[in-house]
C-alpha cells in the first residue's frame, strides 16, 4: 500500500514539475507548447508513442479549451488518473497565470520601452515558427491520401477565406470523415488509415525542438 502511494506521489510530482517547466517556456498559446510536450513525453520518457501523441493532439485540438491544457490533462490522466490530470493542468497553468498577472500589472509602465517592443516582435516570430513546426509534424501522419488532403485544403479555405466557426469546421470534418469511411466499407474498398500511419511513424525521426 505504502509502495503504491509512494509511486503515485512520485508520478504526480514528476508530472507537476514537467508541466511547470513547460508553461513559462512557451509563448503564443497551446500549440507553441506541443513541441516541448512531445519532447518530454515521447522522446525523453516514452509515456506515449508517436501515434498516440498525434491522436492526442487531434482530440486536444478539437475539444473545448486550450490545446496545451487539454494535452496536459490527457497526458496526466494517462499517467496517474484523475489526480494526474489535475496535477498536470495546475502545473501548466500556474506559471502562465502568475506571469500573465505580473505582466498585466507592469505592462502599462513598459509598453513604450523600445527594448520591450523589440523583444515582443522577436517572440512573435518564434511563435510562428513553433506553430509551423507543430502543423508540419501533425500533417506527416494526418494527411496521407486524397481524402485527407482534400479535407485539409477545404478546412483551410473555410477558416481563412470563408471565416467559418472552427467548431463548425471540426464538426463537418468529423461527419465527412465518418461518412467517407462508411461509404468505402459499403463499396468493399480497402481503407488506408491506421496501417499507413504506423509505417510513417516508424520512419519519422524526432528532430531538435525549438526553445525560447
Short mmCIF file of N, CA and C in Angstrom, two decimals, residues 6-73:
data_model
loop_
_atom_site.label_atom_id
_atom_site.label_comp_id
_atom_site.label_asym_id
_atom_site.label_seq_id
_atom_site.Cartn_x
_atom_site.Cartn_y
_atom_site.Cartn_z
N UNK A 6 3.56 5.78 -2.64
CA UNK A 6 4.81 6.44 -2.96
C UNK A 6 5.03 6.54 -4.46
N UNK A 7 4.64 5.49 -5.19
CA UNK A 7 4.77 5.51 -6.65
C UNK A 7 3.84 6.56 -7.26
N UNK A 8 2.61 6.65 -6.72
CA UNK A 8 1.67 7.66 -7.21
C UNK A 8 2.17 9.07 -6.94
N UNK A 9 2.70 9.29 -5.73
CA UNK A 9 3.23 10.61 -5.37
C UNK A 9 4.40 10.98 -6.28
N UNK A 10 5.23 9.99 -6.61
CA UNK A 10 6.36 10.25 -7.50
C UNK A 10 5.88 10.66 -8.89
N UNK A 11 4.87 9.95 -9.39
CA UNK A 11 4.32 10.28 -10.70
C UNK A 11 3.70 11.68 -10.72
N UNK A 12 2.96 12.01 -9.66
CA UNK A 12 2.32 13.32 -9.59
C UNK A 12 3.36 14.43 -9.51
N UNK A 13 4.40 14.22 -8.73
CA UNK A 13 5.47 15.21 -8.61
C UNK A 13 6.17 15.41 -9.95
N UNK A 14 6.45 14.30 -10.64
CA UNK A 14 7.11 14.38 -11.94
C UNK A 14 6.24 15.12 -12.95
N UNK A 15 4.95 14.80 -12.97
CA UNK A 15 4.03 15.50 -13.86
C UNK A 15 4.00 16.99 -13.59
N UNK A 16 3.89 17.33 -12.31
CA UNK A 16 3.80 18.74 -11.94
C UNK A 16 5.06 19.51 -12.35
N UNK A 17 6.22 18.94 -12.09
CA UNK A 17 7.48 19.63 -12.40
C UNK A 17 7.69 19.77 -13.91
N UNK A 18 7.32 18.73 -14.66
CA UNK A 18 7.47 18.80 -16.11
C UNK A 18 6.61 19.90 -16.70
N UNK A 19 5.33 19.92 -16.34
CA UNK A 19 4.44 20.92 -16.92
C UNK A 19 4.65 22.30 -16.31
N UNK A 20 5.15 22.35 -15.09
CA UNK A 20 5.52 23.64 -14.50
C UNK A 20 6.67 24.26 -15.28
N UNK A 21 7.56 23.42 -15.80
CA UNK A 21 8.68 23.92 -16.60
C UNK A 21 8.25 24.29 -18.01
N UNK A 22 7.31 23.54 -18.57
CA UNK A 22 6.88 23.80 -19.94
C UNK A 22 6.08 25.10 -20.02
N UNK A 23 5.23 25.35 -19.03
CA UNK A 23 4.35 26.52 -19.06
C UNK A 23 5.04 27.83 -19.36
N UNK A 24 6.03 28.25 -18.57
CA UNK A 24 6.66 29.55 -18.81
C UNK A 24 7.67 29.57 -19.94
N UNK A 25 7.97 28.41 -20.55
CA UNK A 25 8.96 28.36 -21.62
C UNK A 25 8.36 28.53 -22.99
N UNK A 26 7.04 28.64 -23.08
CA UNK A 26 6.39 28.75 -24.37
C UNK A 26 5.56 30.03 -24.44
N UNK A 27 5.60 30.66 -25.59
CA UNK A 27 4.84 31.88 -25.83
C UNK A 27 3.89 31.63 -27.00
N UNK A 28 2.69 32.18 -26.92
CA UNK A 28 1.79 32.10 -28.05
C UNK A 28 0.66 31.12 -27.92
N UNK A 29 0.46 30.55 -26.74
CA UNK A 29 -0.69 29.67 -26.57
C UNK A 29 -0.32 28.20 -26.62
N UNK A 30 -1.38 27.38 -26.65
CA UNK A 30 -1.22 25.94 -26.50
C UNK A 30 -0.39 25.28 -27.58
N UNK A 31 -0.57 25.67 -28.85
CA UNK A 31 0.16 24.99 -29.91
C UNK A 31 1.67 25.20 -29.80
N UNK A 32 2.08 26.31 -29.21
CA UNK A 32 3.51 26.53 -29.01
C UNK A 32 4.08 25.57 -27.97
N UNK A 33 3.23 24.98 -27.13
CA UNK A 33 3.70 24.03 -26.12
C UNK A 33 3.93 22.63 -26.70
N UNK A 34 3.29 22.33 -27.82
CA UNK A 34 3.28 20.96 -28.31
C UNK A 34 4.67 20.40 -28.58
N UNK A 35 5.59 21.14 -29.23
CA UNK A 35 6.94 20.57 -29.42
C UNK A 35 7.63 20.21 -28.11
N UNK A 36 7.46 21.04 -27.09
CA UNK A 36 8.08 20.75 -25.80
C UNK A 36 7.42 19.55 -25.12
N UNK A 37 6.09 19.50 -25.18
CA UNK A 37 5.38 18.36 -24.60
C UNK A 37 5.80 17.06 -25.29
N UNK A 38 5.88 17.10 -26.61
CA UNK A 38 6.30 15.93 -27.37
C UNK A 38 7.70 15.49 -26.99
N UNK A 39 8.59 16.45 -26.84
CA UNK A 39 9.97 16.12 -26.46
C UNK A 39 10.02 15.44 -25.10
N UNK A 40 9.21 15.93 -24.16
CA UNK A 40 9.25 15.39 -22.80
C UNK A 40 8.59 14.02 -22.70
N UNK A 41 7.39 13.87 -23.27
CA UNK A 41 6.61 12.65 -23.02
C UNK A 41 6.84 11.56 -24.06
N UNK A 42 7.35 11.93 -25.25
CA UNK A 42 7.60 10.93 -26.29
C UNK A 42 9.09 10.60 -26.38
N UNK A 43 9.91 11.64 -26.63
CA UNK A 43 11.33 11.39 -26.87
C UNK A 43 12.09 11.01 -25.60
N UNK A 44 11.86 11.74 -24.51
CA UNK A 44 12.65 11.52 -23.30
C UNK A 44 12.12 10.39 -22.43
N UNK A 45 10.81 10.34 -22.22
CA UNK A 45 10.25 9.41 -21.23
C UNK A 45 9.46 8.26 -21.82
N UNK A 46 9.04 8.36 -23.08
CA UNK A 46 8.33 7.27 -23.71
C UNK A 46 6.97 6.97 -23.12
N UNK A 47 6.32 7.97 -22.51
CA UNK A 47 4.98 7.76 -21.96
C UNK A 47 3.97 7.52 -23.07
N UNK A 48 4.16 8.16 -24.22
CA UNK A 48 3.32 7.96 -25.39
C UNK A 48 4.22 7.68 -26.58
N UNK A 49 3.69 6.94 -27.56
CA UNK A 49 4.44 6.81 -28.80
C UNK A 49 3.95 7.88 -29.78
N UNK A 50 4.56 7.93 -30.96
CA UNK A 50 4.23 8.99 -31.91
C UNK A 50 2.76 8.94 -32.34
N UNK A 51 2.24 7.75 -32.55
CA UNK A 51 0.85 7.63 -32.98
C UNK A 51 -0.10 8.13 -31.90
N UNK A 52 0.16 7.73 -30.65
CA UNK A 52 -0.68 8.17 -29.54
C UNK A 52 -0.61 9.68 -29.37
N UNK A 53 0.58 10.25 -29.58
CA UNK A 53 0.75 11.69 -29.48
C UNK A 53 -0.07 12.41 -30.55
N UNK A 54 -0.05 11.89 -31.77
CA UNK A 54 -0.83 12.50 -32.85
C UNK A 54 -2.32 12.42 -32.58
N UNK A 55 -2.76 11.25 -32.09
CA UNK A 55 -4.19 11.09 -31.75
C UNK A 55 -4.58 12.03 -30.62
N UNK A 56 -3.71 12.15 -29.63
CA UNK A 56 -3.98 13.04 -28.50
C UNK A 56 -4.10 14.49 -28.97
N UNK A 57 -3.23 14.91 -29.90
CA UNK A 57 -3.30 16.28 -30.42
C UNK A 57 -4.59 16.52 -31.18
N UNK A 58 -5.05 15.50 -31.91
CA UNK A 58 -6.32 15.65 -32.63
C UNK A 58 -7.48 15.86 -31.66
N UNK A 59 -7.50 15.07 -30.59
CA UNK A 59 -8.56 15.20 -29.59
C UNK A 59 -8.42 16.53 -28.84
N UNK A 60 -7.19 16.87 -28.44
CA UNK A 60 -6.96 18.10 -27.68
C UNK A 60 -7.31 19.33 -28.50
N UNK A 61 -7.03 19.28 -29.82
CA UNK A 61 -7.33 20.42 -30.67
C UNK A 61 -8.80 20.59 -30.97
N UNK A 62 -9.55 19.50 -30.95
CA UNK A 62 -10.98 19.58 -31.28
C UNK A 62 -11.85 19.76 -30.04
N UNK A 63 -11.32 19.46 -28.86
CA UNK A 63 -12.10 19.61 -27.63
C UNK A 63 -12.12 21.07 -27.19
N UNK A 64 -13.14 21.47 -26.43
CA UNK A 64 -13.19 22.85 -25.92
C UNK A 64 -11.99 23.14 -25.01
N UNK A 65 -11.55 24.40 -25.03
CA UNK A 65 -10.43 24.80 -24.19
C UNK A 65 -9.12 24.86 -24.97
N UNK A 66 -8.08 25.33 -24.29
CA UNK A 66 -6.77 25.46 -24.91
C UNK A 66 -6.15 24.10 -25.18
N UNK A 67 -5.48 23.97 -26.32
CA UNK A 67 -4.91 22.68 -26.70
C UNK A 67 -3.79 22.26 -25.75
N UNK A 68 -3.03 23.22 -25.22
CA UNK A 68 -1.97 22.89 -24.29
C UNK A 68 -2.50 22.33 -22.98
N UNK A 69 -3.56 22.95 -22.47
CA UNK A 69 -4.18 22.48 -21.23
C UNK A 69 -4.84 21.13 -21.45
N UNK A 70 -5.53 20.97 -22.59
CA UNK A 70 -6.15 19.68 -22.90
C UNK A 70 -5.11 18.57 -23.01
N UNK A 71 -3.99 18.89 -23.65
CA UNK A 71 -2.92 17.90 -23.79
C UNK A 71 -2.36 17.52 -22.42
N UNK A 72 -2.17 18.50 -21.56
CA UNK A 72 -1.66 18.23 -20.22
C UNK A 72 -2.63 17.34 -19.45
N UNK A 73 -3.93 17.63 -19.56
CA UNK A 73 -4.93 16.82 -18.86
C UNK A 73 -4.93 15.38 -19.38
#
